[in-house]
Amino acid sequence: AAAGVDKYYGIIAYIIQTVSYLVLLFAPTSVALMTGLHAMEIPYTKWLKHIWKLLLIILGLVIVSTVIIYALI
């Protein structure tokens, strides 16, 4: 229902972009990530064990910022 209201287009675009970029930070299809890990001889699973907390913090910030933006409209 919210997708049909013009004033929510910005919030919907913000959510889609931030979640997409967040996924691109740790997706194993990221060429830069895989190249860097391979060059430093770090297994992807070991890297993911160290980075998952940061990813949760970033996701939390995205959720909080979305709620704040929604409240301001």
PDB file of C-alpha atoms in Angstrom:
ATOM      1  CA  ALA A   1       0.000   0.000   0.000  1.00  0.00           C
ATOM      2  CA  ALA A   2       2.874   2.383   0.779  1.00  0.00           C
ATOM      3  CA  ALA A   3       4.403   1.832  -2.658  1.00  0.00           C
ATOM      4  CA  GLY A   4       1.479   3.644  -4.262  1.00  0.00           C
ATOM      5  CA  VAL A   5       2.028   6.870  -2.316  1.00  0.00           C
ATOM      6  CA  ASP A   6       4.395   9.375  -3.938  1.00  0.00           C
ATOM      7  CA  LYS A   7       5.897  10.630  -0.688  1.00  0.00           C
ATOM      8  CA  TYR A   8       7.267   7.163   0.144  1.00  0.00           C
ATOM      9  CA  TYR A   9       9.216   6.697  -3.105  1.00  0.00           C
ATOM     10  CA  GLY A  10      12.353   8.195  -1.567  1.00  0.00           C
ATOM     11  CA  ILE A  11      12.239   5.871   1.435  1.00  0.00           C
ATOM     12  CA  ILE A  12      11.650   2.819  -0.733  1.00  0.00           C
ATOM     13  CA  ALA A  13      14.568   3.786  -2.992  1.00  0.00           C
ATOM     14  CA  TYR A  14      16.777   4.378   0.075  1.00  0.00           C
ATOM     15  CA  ILE A  15      15.950   0.942   1.508  1.00  0.00           C
ATOM     16  CA  ILE A  16      16.582  -0.832  -1.784  1.00  0.00           C
ATOM     17  CA  GLN A  17      19.902   0.940  -2.378  1.00  0.00           C
ATOM     18  CA  THR A  18      21.306   0.511   1.121  1.00  0.00           C
ATOM     19  CA  VAL A  19      20.392  -3.162   1.385  1.00  0.00           C
ATOM     20  CA  SER A  20      21.778  -3.789  -2.096  1.00  0.00           C
ATOM     21  CA  TYR A  21      25.087  -2.109  -1.237  1.00  0.00           C
ATOM     22  CA  LEU A  22      25.239  -3.953   2.076  1.00  0.00           C
ATOM     23  CA  VAL A  23      24.897  -7.270   0.267  1.00  0.00           C
ATOM     24  CA  LEU A  24      27.579  -6.234  -2.206  1.00  0.00           C
ATOM     25  CA  LEU A  25      30.002  -5.676   0.695  1.00  0.00           C
ATOM     26  CA  PHE A  26      30.173  -9.356   1.543  1.00  0.00           C
ATOM     27  CA  ALA A  27      28.785 -11.224  -1.437  1.00  0.00           C
ATOM     28  CA  PRO A  28      31.245 -13.836  -2.652  1.00  0.00           C
ATOM     29  CA  THR A  29      30.576 -12.691  -6.216  1.00  0.00           C
ATOM     30  CA  SER A  30      32.355  -9.414  -5.535  1.00  0.00           C
ATOM     31  CA  VAL A  31      35.428  -9.520  -7.763  1.00  0.00           C
ATOM     32  CA  ALA A  32      37.360  -6.998  -5.677  1.00  0.00           C
ATOM     33  CA  LEU A  33      36.646  -8.874  -2.441  1.00  0.00           C
ATOM     34  CA  MET A  34      37.566 -12.269  -3.808  1.00  0.00           C
ATOM     35  CA  THR A  35      40.702 -10.940  -5.509  1.00  0.00           C
ATOM     36  CA  GLY A  36      41.846  -9.205  -2.320  1.00  0.00           C
ATOM     37  CA  LEU A  37      41.200 -12.249  -0.154  1.00  0.00           C
ATOM     38  CA  HIS A  38      42.990 -14.499  -2.615  1.00  0.00           C
ATOM     39  CA  ALA A  39      45.990 -12.153  -2.829  1.00  0.00           C
ATOM     40  CA  MET A  40      46.288 -12.103   0.984  1.00  0.00           C
ATOM     41  CA  GLU A  41      45.599 -15.854   1.223  1.00  0.00           C
ATOM     42  CA  ILE A  42      42.619 -15.410   3.542  1.00  0.00           C
ATOM     43  CA  PRO A  43      39.788 -17.932   3.223  1.00  0.00           C
ATOM     44  CA  TYR A  44      36.353 -16.399   2.634  1.00  0.00           C
ATOM     45  CA  THR A  45      34.860 -18.273   5.611  1.00  0.00           C
ATOM     46  CA  LYS A  46      37.522 -16.892   7.961  1.00  0.00           C
ATOM     47  CA  TRP A  47      36.926 -13.364   6.674  1.00  0.00           C
ATOM     48  CA  LEU A  48      33.164 -13.764   7.068  1.00  0.00           C
ATOM     49  CA  LYS A  49      33.583 -14.891  10.698  1.00  0.00           C
ATOM     50  CA  HIS A  50      35.367 -11.615  11.468  1.00  0.00           C
ATOM     51  CA  ILE A  51      33.110  -9.287   9.470  1.00  0.00           C
ATOM     52  CA  TRP A  52      29.590 -10.504  10.389  1.00  0.00           C
ATOM     53  CA  LYS A  53      29.357  -8.274  13.480  1.00  0.00           C
ATOM     54  CA  LEU A  54      30.181  -5.182  11.429  1.00  0.00           C
ATOM     55  CA  LEU A  55      27.571  -6.175   8.848  1.00  0.00           C
ATOM     56  CA  LEU A  56      24.928  -6.482  11.574  1.00  0.00           C
ATOM     57  CA  ILE A  57      25.864  -3.051  12.936  1.00  0.00           C
ATOM     58  CA  ILE A  58      25.575  -1.516   9.469  1.00  0.00           C
ATOM     59  CA  LEU A  59      22.212  -3.230   8.921  1.00  0.00           C
ATOM     60  CA  GLY A  60      21.030  -1.856  12.271  1.00  0.00           C
ATOM     61  CA  LEU A  61      22.104   1.640  11.261  1.00  0.00           C
ATOM     62  CA  VAL A  62      20.218   1.286   7.990  1.00  0.00           C
ATOM     63  CA  ILE A  63      17.077   0.263   9.853  1.00  0.00           C
ATOM     64  CA  VAL A  64      17.379   3.110  12.364  1.00  0.00           C
ATOM     65  CA  SER A  65      18.045   5.685   9.658  1.00  0.00           C
ATOM     66  CA  THR A  66      15.069   4.408   7.653  1.00  0.00           C
ATOM     67  CA  VAL A  67      12.795   4.772  10.672  1.00  0.00           C
ATOM     68  CA  ILE A  68      14.082   8.306  11.281  1.00  0.00           C
ATOM     69  CA  ILE A  69      13.558   9.291   7.653  1.00  0.00           C
ATOM     70  CA  TYR A  70      10.070   7.777   7.699  1.00  0.00           C
ATOM     71  CA  ALA A  71       9.230   9.714  10.878  1.00  0.00           C
ATOM     72  CA  LEU A  72      10.327  12.987   9.283  1.00  0.00           C
ATOM     73  CA  ILE A  73       7.947  12.642   6.336  1.00  0.00           C
TER      74      ILE A  73
END
